[in-house]
Short mmCIF file of C-alpha atoms and ligand atoms in Angstrom, two decimals:
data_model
loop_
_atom_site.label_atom_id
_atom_site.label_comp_id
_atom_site.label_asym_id
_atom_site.label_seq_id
_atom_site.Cartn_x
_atom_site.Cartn_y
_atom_site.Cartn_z
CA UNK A 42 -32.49 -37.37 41.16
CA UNK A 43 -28.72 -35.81 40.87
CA UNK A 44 -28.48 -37.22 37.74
CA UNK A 45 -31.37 -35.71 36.34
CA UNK A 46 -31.25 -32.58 37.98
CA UNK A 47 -27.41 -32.54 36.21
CA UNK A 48 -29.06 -33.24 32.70
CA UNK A 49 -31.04 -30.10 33.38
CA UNK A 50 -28.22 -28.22 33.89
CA UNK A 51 -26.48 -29.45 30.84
CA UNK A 52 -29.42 -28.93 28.25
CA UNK A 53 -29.88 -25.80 30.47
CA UNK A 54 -26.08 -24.60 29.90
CA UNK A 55 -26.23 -25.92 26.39
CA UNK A 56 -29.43 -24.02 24.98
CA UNK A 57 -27.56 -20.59 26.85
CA UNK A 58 -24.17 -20.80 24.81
CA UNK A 59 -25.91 -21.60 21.62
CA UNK A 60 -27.95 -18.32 22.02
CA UNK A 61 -24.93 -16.61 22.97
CA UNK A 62 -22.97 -17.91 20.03
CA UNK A 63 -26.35 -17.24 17.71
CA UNK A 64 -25.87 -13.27 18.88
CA UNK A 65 -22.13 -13.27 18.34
CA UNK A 66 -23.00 -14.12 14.55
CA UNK A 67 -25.61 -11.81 14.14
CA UNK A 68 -24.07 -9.37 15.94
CA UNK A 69 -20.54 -9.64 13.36
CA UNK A 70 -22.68 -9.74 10.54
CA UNK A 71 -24.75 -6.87 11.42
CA UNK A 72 -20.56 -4.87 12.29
CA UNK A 73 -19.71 -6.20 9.06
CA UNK A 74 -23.16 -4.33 7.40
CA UNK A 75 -22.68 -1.80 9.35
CA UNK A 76 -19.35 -0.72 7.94
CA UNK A 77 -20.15 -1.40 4.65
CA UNK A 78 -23.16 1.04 4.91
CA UNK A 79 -21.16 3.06 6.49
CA UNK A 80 -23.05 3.39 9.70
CA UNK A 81 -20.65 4.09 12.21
CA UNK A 82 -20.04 7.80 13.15
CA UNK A 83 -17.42 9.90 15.41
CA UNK A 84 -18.79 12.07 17.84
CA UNK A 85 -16.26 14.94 19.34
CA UNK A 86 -15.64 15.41 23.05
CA UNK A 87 -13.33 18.36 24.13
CA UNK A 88 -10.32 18.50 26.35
CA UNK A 89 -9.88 21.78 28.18
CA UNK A 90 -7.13 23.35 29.51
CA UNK A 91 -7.80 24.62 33.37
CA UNK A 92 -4.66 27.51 32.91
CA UNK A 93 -7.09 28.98 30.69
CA UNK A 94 -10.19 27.47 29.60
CA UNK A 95 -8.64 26.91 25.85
CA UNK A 96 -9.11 23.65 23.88
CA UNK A 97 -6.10 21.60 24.49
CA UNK A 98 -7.78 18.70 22.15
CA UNK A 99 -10.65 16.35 20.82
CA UNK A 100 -11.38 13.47 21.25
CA UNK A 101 -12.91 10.82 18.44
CA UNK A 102 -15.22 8.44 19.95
CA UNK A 103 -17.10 6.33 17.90
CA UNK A 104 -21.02 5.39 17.56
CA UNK A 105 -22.87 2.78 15.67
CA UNK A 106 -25.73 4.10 14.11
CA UNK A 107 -27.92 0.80 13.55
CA UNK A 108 -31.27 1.83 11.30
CA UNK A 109 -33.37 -0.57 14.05
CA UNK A 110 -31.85 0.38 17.30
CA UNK A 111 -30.26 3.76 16.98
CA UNK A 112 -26.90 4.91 18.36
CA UNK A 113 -25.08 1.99 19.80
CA UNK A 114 -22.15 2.66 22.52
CA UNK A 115 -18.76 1.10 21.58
CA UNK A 116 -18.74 -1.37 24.72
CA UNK A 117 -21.26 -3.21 22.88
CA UNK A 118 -19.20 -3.46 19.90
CA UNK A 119 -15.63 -3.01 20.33
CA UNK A 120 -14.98 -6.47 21.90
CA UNK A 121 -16.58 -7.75 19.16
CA UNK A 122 -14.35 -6.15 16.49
CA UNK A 123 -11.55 -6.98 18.31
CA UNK A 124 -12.58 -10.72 18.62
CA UNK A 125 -13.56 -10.90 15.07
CA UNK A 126 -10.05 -8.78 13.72
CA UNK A 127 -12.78 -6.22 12.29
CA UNK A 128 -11.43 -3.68 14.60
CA UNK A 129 -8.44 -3.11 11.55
CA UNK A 130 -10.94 -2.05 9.20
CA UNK A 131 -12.57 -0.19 11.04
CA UNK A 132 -9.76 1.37 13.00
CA UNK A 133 -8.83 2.42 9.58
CA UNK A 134 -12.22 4.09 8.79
CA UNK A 135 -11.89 5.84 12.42
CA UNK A 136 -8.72 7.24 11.65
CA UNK A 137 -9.68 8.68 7.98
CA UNK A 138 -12.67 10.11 9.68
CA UNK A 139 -11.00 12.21 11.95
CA UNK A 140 -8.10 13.45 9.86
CA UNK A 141 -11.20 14.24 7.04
CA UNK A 142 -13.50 16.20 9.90
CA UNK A 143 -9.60 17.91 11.14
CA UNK A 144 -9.59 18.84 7.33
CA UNK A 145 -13.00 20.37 6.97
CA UNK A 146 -12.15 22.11 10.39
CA UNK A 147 -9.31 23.85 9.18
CA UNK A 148 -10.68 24.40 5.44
CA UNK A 149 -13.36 26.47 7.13
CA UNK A 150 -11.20 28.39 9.00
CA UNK A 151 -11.20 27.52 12.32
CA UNK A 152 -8.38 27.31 14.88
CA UNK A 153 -8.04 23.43 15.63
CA UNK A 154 -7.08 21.56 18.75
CA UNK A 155 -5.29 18.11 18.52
CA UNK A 156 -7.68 15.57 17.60
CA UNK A 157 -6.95 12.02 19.29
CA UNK A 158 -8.28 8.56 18.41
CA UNK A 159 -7.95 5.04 20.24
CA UNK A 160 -6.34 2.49 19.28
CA UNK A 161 -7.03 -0.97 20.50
CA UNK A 162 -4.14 -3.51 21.33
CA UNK A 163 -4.87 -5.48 18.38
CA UNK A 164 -4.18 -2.39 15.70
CA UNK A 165 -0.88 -1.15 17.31
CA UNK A 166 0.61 -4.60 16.94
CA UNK A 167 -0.46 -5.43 13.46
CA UNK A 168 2.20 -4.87 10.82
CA UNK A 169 0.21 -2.69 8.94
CA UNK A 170 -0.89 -0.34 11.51
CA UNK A 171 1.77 2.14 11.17
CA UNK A 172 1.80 2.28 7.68
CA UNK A 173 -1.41 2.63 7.36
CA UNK A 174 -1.48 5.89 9.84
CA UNK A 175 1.47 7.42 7.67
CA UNK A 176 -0.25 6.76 4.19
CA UNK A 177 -3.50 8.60 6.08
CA UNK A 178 -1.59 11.08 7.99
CA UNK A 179 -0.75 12.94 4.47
CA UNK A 180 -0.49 16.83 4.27
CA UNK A 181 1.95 18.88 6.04
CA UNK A 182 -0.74 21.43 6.97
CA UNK A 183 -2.04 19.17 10.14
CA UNK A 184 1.48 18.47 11.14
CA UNK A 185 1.09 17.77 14.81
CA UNK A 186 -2.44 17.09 14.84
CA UNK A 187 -3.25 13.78 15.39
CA UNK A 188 -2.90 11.89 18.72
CA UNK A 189 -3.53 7.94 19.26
CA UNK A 190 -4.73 7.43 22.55
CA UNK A 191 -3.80 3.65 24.08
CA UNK A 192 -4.58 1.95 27.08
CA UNK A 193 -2.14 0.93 29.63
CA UNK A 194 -2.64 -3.24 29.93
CA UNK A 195 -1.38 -3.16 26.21
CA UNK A 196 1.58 -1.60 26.96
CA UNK A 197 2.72 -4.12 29.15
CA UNK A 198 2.32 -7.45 27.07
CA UNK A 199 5.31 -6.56 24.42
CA UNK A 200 7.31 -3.52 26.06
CA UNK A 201 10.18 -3.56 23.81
CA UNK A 202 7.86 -3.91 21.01
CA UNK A 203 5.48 -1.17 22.15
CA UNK A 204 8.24 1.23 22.57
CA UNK A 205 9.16 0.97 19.26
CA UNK A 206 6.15 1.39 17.66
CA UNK A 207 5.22 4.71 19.50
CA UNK A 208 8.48 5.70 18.80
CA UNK A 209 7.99 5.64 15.25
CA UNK A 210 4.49 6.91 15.66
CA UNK A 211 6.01 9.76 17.18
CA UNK A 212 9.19 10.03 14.93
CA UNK A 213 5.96 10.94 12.19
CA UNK A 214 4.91 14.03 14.36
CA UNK A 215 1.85 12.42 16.40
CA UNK A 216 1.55 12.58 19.93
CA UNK A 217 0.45 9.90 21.89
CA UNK A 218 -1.61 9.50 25.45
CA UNK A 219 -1.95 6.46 27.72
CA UNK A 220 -5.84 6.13 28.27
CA UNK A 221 -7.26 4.82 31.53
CA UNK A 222 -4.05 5.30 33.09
CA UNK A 223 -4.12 4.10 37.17
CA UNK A 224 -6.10 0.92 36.52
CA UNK A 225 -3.46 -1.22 34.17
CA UNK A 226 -0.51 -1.94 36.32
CA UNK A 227 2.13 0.11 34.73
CA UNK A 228 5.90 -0.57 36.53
CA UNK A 229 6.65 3.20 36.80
CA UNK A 230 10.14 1.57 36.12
CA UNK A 231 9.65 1.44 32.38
CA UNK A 232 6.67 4.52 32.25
CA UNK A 233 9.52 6.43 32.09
CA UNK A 234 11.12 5.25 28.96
CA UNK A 235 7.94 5.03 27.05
CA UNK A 236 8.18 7.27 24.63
CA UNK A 237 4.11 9.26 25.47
CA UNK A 238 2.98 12.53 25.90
CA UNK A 239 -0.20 12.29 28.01
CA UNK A 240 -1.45 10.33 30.81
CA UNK A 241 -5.25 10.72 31.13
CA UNK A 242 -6.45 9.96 34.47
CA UNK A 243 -9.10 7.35 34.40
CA UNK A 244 -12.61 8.39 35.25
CA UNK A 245 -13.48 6.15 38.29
CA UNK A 246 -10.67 8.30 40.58
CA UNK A 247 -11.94 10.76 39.32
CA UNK A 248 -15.65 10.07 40.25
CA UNK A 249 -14.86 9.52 43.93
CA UNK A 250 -13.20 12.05 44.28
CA UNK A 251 -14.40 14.34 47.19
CA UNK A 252 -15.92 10.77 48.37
CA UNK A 253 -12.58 8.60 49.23
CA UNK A 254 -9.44 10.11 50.23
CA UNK A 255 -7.62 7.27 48.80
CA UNK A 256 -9.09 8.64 45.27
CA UNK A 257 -7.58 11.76 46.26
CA UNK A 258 -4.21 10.68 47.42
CA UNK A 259 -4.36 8.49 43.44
CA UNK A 260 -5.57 11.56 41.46
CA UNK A 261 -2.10 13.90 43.32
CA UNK A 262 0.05 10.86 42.98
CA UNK A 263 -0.37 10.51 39.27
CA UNK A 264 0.03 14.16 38.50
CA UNK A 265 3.03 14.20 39.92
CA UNK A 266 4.37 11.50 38.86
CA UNK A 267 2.93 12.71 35.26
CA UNK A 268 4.53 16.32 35.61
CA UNK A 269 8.06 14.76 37.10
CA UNK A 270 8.50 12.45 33.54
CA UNK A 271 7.58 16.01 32.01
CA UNK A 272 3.83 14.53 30.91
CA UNK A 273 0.62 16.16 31.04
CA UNK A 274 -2.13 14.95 32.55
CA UNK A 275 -5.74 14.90 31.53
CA UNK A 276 -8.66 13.67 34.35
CA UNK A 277 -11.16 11.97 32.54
CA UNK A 278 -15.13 12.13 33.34
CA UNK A 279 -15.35 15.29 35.02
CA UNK A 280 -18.91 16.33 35.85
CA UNK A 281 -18.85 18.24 39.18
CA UNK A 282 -17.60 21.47 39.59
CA UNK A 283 -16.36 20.28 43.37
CA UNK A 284 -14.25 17.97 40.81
CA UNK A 285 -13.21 20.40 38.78
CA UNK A 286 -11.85 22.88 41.70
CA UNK A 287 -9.92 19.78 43.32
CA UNK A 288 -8.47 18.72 39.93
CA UNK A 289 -7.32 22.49 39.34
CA UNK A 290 -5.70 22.85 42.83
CA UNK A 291 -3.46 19.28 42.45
CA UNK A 292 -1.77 21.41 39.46
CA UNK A 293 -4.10 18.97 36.78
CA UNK A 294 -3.31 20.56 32.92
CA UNK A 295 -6.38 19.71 31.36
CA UNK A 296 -9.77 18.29 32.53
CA UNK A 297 -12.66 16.27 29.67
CA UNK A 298 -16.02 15.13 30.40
CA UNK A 299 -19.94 15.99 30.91
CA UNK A 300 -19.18 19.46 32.58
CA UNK A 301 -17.72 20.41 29.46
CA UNK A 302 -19.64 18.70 27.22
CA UNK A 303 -20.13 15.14 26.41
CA UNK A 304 -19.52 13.98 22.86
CA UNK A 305 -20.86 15.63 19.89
CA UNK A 306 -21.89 14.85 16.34
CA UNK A 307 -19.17 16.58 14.14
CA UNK A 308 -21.23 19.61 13.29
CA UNK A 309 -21.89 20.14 16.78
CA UNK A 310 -18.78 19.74 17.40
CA UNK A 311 -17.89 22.53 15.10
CA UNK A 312 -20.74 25.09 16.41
CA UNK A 313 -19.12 24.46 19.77
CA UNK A 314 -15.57 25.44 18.56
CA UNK A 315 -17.02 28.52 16.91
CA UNK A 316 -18.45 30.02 20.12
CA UNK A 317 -15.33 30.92 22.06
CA UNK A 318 -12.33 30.72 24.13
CA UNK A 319 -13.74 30.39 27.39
CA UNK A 320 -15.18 26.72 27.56
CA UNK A 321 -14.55 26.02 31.30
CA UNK A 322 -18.13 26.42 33.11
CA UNK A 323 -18.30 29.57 34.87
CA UNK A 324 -15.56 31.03 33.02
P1 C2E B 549 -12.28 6.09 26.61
O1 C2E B 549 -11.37 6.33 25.46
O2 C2E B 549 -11.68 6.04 27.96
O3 C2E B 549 -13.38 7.24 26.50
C1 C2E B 549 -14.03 7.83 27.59
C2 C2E B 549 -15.49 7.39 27.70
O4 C2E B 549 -16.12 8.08 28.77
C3 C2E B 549 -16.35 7.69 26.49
O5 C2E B 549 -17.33 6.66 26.41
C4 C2E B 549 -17.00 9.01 26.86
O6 C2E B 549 -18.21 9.27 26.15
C5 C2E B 549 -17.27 8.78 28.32
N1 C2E B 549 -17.33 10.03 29.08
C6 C2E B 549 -16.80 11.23 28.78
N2 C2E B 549 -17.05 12.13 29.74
C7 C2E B 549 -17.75 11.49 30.70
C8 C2E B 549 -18.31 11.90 31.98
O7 C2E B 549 -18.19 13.04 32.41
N3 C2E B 549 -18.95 10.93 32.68
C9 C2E B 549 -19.08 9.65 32.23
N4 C2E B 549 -19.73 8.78 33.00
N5 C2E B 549 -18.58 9.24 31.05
C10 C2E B 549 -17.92 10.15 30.29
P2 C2E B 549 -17.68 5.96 25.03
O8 C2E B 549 -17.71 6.97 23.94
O9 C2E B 549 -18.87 5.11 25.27
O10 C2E B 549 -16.40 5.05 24.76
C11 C2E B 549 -16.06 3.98 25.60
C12 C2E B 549 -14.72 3.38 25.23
O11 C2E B 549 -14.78 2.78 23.94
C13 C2E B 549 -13.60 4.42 25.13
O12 C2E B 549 -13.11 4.72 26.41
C14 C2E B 549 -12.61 3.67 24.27
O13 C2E B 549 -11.84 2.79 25.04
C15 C2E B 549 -13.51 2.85 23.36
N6 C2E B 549 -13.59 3.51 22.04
C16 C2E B 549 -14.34 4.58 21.66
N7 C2E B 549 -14.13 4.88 20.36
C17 C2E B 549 -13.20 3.99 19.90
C18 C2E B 549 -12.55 3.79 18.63
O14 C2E B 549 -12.75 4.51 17.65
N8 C2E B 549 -11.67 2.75 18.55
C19 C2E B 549 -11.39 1.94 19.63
N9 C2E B 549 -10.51 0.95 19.46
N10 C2E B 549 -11.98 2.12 20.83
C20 C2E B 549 -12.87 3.13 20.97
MG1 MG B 550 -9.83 7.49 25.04
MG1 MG B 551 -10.46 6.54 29.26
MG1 MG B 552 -11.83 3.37 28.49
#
């Protein structure tokens, strides 16, 4: 009958969300072990510049590196940070990682780009956040150094309040980029008062373009509009060269992804910076 059929579905429904709550927990505990332990790494993907093939910046993008499994991506984990309010902690640990890599960098000599890391919604409005990045942020000697990369939906719950904070953030000699910009729905009304740097194209323009001409019209629309607030613009996820001639043509300033090089394990990282100045393919 109905009825039965329904207390199927129920017991059915009811056995799914306790196995989905049962993986939540181990999955927190296992985040909260796992930055105790001190098993989450940054790898280090470049930015180039397509004037002339010089590293414009690097970006921090963080891997779990569970003992059982290996490297985890941060899509399976981030949400989970951020649901649990772990994401402060280890936002924290992100940011002293990168400033502590930028230090070895330029301790051994090397000419450093701009290192950026993201921040999720949840750091950039907690009270701390900002003091925390200033009591990091320390010595003079990588003044101008450190970018925070955002995405554009946070922007628009707390405007006033999101202004302020990058203002300050930028008042302390970081730079700051809006991540994923073109799928958020920015007003362009208040994109110019924000008080950014960067707007970094988000990859899935940027992967059609050549196929849709509406990805093409996007990826021109948003560099101008970029270069007319005086921005830059970055196009995220580059891996053809056919991409990589189109972005150059539309007047794009700097291009990151797998025709590069994807994300690297700092040492790698630091090989890669070592072996040049011309890092665009063919160059
Ligand atoms: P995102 O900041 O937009 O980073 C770009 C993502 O695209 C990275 O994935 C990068 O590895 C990948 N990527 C780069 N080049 C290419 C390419 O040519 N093709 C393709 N298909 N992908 C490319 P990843 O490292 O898995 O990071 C995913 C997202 O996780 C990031 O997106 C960022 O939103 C978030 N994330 C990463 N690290 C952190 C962190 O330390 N804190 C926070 N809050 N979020 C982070
Ligand atoms: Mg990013
Ligand atoms: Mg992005
Ligand atoms: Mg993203």
């Amino acid at each position: 009958s109905n009825a039965q059929r329904d207390g199927e579905t129920y017991r059915f429904y009811t056995r799914g969300m306790n196995e989905m709550v049962r993986e939540r927990l181990s999955l927190e505990s296992h985040l909260l072990r796992a930055l105790k332990n001190h098993e989450f790494v940054l790898f280090y993907q470049p930015k180039v510049r397509l004037s002339n093939g010089s590293i414009e910046g690097v970006e921090a993008l963080i891997r779990w590196q569970d003992p059982e499994k290996g490297i985890v991506f941060p899509s399976r984990f981030i949400p989970t940070l951020e649901e649990t309010g772990l994401i402060l902690p280890v936002g924290e640990w992100v940011v002293q990682q990168a400033l502590s890599d930028l230090s070895g960098w330029i301790a051994r000599g090397l000419s450093v780009p701009r290192v950026s890391v993201n921040v999720s919604s949840i750091q950039l409005r907690h009270r701390d956040f900002l003091e925390t990045l200033v009591r990091l942020w320390g010595p003079e000697e990588r003044a101008g150094l450190l970018e925070i990369e955002i995405t554009e939906s946070l922007i628009l719950d707390d405007v006033p309040g999101t202004i302020a904070t990058l203002q300050e953030i930028r008042s302390q000699g970081m730079t700051v980029s809006i991540d994923d910009f073109g799928t958020g729905y920015s007003s362009l009304s208040y994109l110019a008062s924000l008080p950014v740097n960067t707007l970094k194209i988000d990859q899935s323009f940027v992967a059609q373009l050549g196929d849709r001409p509406e990805s093409l019209s996007i990826v021109s629309a948003i560099i101008s509009l970029a270069h007319s607030l005086n921005l830059s613009v970055v196009a995220e996820g580059v891996e053809k060269e056919s991409q990589l001639s189109m972005l150059s043509e539309l007047g794009c300033d700097a291009i990151q992804g797998f025709l590069v090089s994807e994300a690297l394990p700092a040492d790698r990282f630091e090989a890669f910076l070592q072996n040049g100045k011309g890092f665009l393919p063919g160059a």
